[in-house]
XYZ file of C-alpha atoms in Angstrom:
109
model
C 98.422 52.817 119.099
C 102.167 53.311 119.099
C 102.214 52.891 115.342
C 99.444 55.580 114.977
C 101.395 58.039 117.170
C 104.621 57.492 115.100
C 102.795 58.394 111.833
C 101.152 61.513 113.127
C 103.272 64.612 112.206
C 104.594 66.706 115.106
C 102.800 70.112 115.414
C 104.787 73.304 115.940
C 103.485 75.413 118.723
C 105.843 78.296 117.935
C 104.450 81.927 117.678
C 105.141 83.700 114.392
C 105.831 87.519 114.957
C 103.787 89.956 112.790
C 106.140 92.807 113.027
C 103.859 95.249 114.794
C 103.235 96.184 118.474
C 99.941 95.748 120.452
C 97.930 99.025 120.404
C 96.786 98.263 123.936
C 99.894 97.201 125.926
C 102.902 97.736 123.514
C 104.072 94.034 123.373
C 104.692 92.316 120.043
C 101.730 90.916 117.983
C 102.013 87.219 116.958
C 100.118 84.768 114.704
C 98.364 82.111 116.601
C 96.333 79.089 115.390
C 92.967 78.603 116.952
C 89.776 76.563 116.558
C 88.704 78.486 113.498
C 92.119 79.029 111.844
C 94.853 81.802 112.033
C 94.392 85.001 113.984
C 96.646 87.770 115.375
C 96.872 88.360 119.049
C 99.170 89.992 121.666
C 102.202 88.016 122.907
C 101.328 89.087 126.485
C 98.303 86.726 126.565
C 96.460 86.256 129.050
C 97.321 89.595 130.606
C 96.320 91.374 127.366
C 93.358 90.061 125.308
C 93.909 92.151 122.173
C 93.109 90.076 118.932
C 92.662 90.803 115.217
C 91.278 88.687 112.381
C 93.807 87.225 109.918
C 93.083 88.639 106.473
C 94.452 86.528 103.611
C 95.087 89.096 100.842
C 94.784 87.890 97.101
C 96.567 90.775 95.546
C 93.554 92.385 93.806
C 92.133 95.907 94.476
C 88.470 96.600 95.356
C 86.541 98.068 92.520
C 84.485 100.368 94.917
C 87.146 101.965 97.161
C 90.571 100.692 95.966
C 91.209 98.595 99.159
C 92.583 94.913 99.224
C 90.351 92.015 98.408
C 90.686 89.399 101.050
C 89.358 85.784 101.416
C 86.741 85.334 104.139
C 84.488 82.458 105.228
C 80.825 82.494 106.048
C 79.361 80.908 109.196
C 78.878 77.611 107.270
C 82.606 77.772 106.203
C 81.829 78.764 102.606
C 84.627 80.809 100.986
C 83.866 84.362 99.611
C 85.871 87.445 98.772
C 85.372 90.862 100.221
C 86.988 94.230 100.727
C 89.350 94.526 103.691
C 87.727 97.958 104.465
C 84.393 96.277 105.618
C 82.180 97.710 107.062
C 82.948 100.997 105.279
C 82.957 99.099 101.874
C 80.333 96.535 101.245
C 81.935 94.775 98.078
C 81.699 90.988 98.158
C 81.900 88.196 95.450
C 81.474 84.456 95.471
C 83.833 84.092 92.576
C 87.591 84.942 93.029
C 88.258 88.406 91.369
C 90.912 88.284 88.737
C 93.861 90.649 88.254
C 93.681 92.136 84.780
C 95.046 95.003 82.698
C 91.477 96.411 82.317
C 90.731 99.443 84.503
C 89.542 98.195 87.942
C 85.880 99.362 87.735
C 85.379 97.640 84.398
C 87.123 94.339 85.305
C 84.177 93.316 87.527
C 81.178 94.349 85.445
């Protein structure tokens, strides 16, 4: 047992600041690691319960509205790509969209 504990890497429980303030209480927002991955929450937890999803941007613009394309996961943990402006924009793709020099609307179709 002692050998196994020695080989397990130490986990950091430090909070990473986002650089924005909480819209509800004004304290700093931080990145936390939860059961389902990264998320953004208020540093004043548990007094303030404000949270946001962590959106992993891939550096490609949406062909429908020009927003950022982000990585998302389905309920069954399958990776897909969608517009960060959801639900106002419903663009999704199973394949990772590529950056190209072709105009945005023509790059996907």
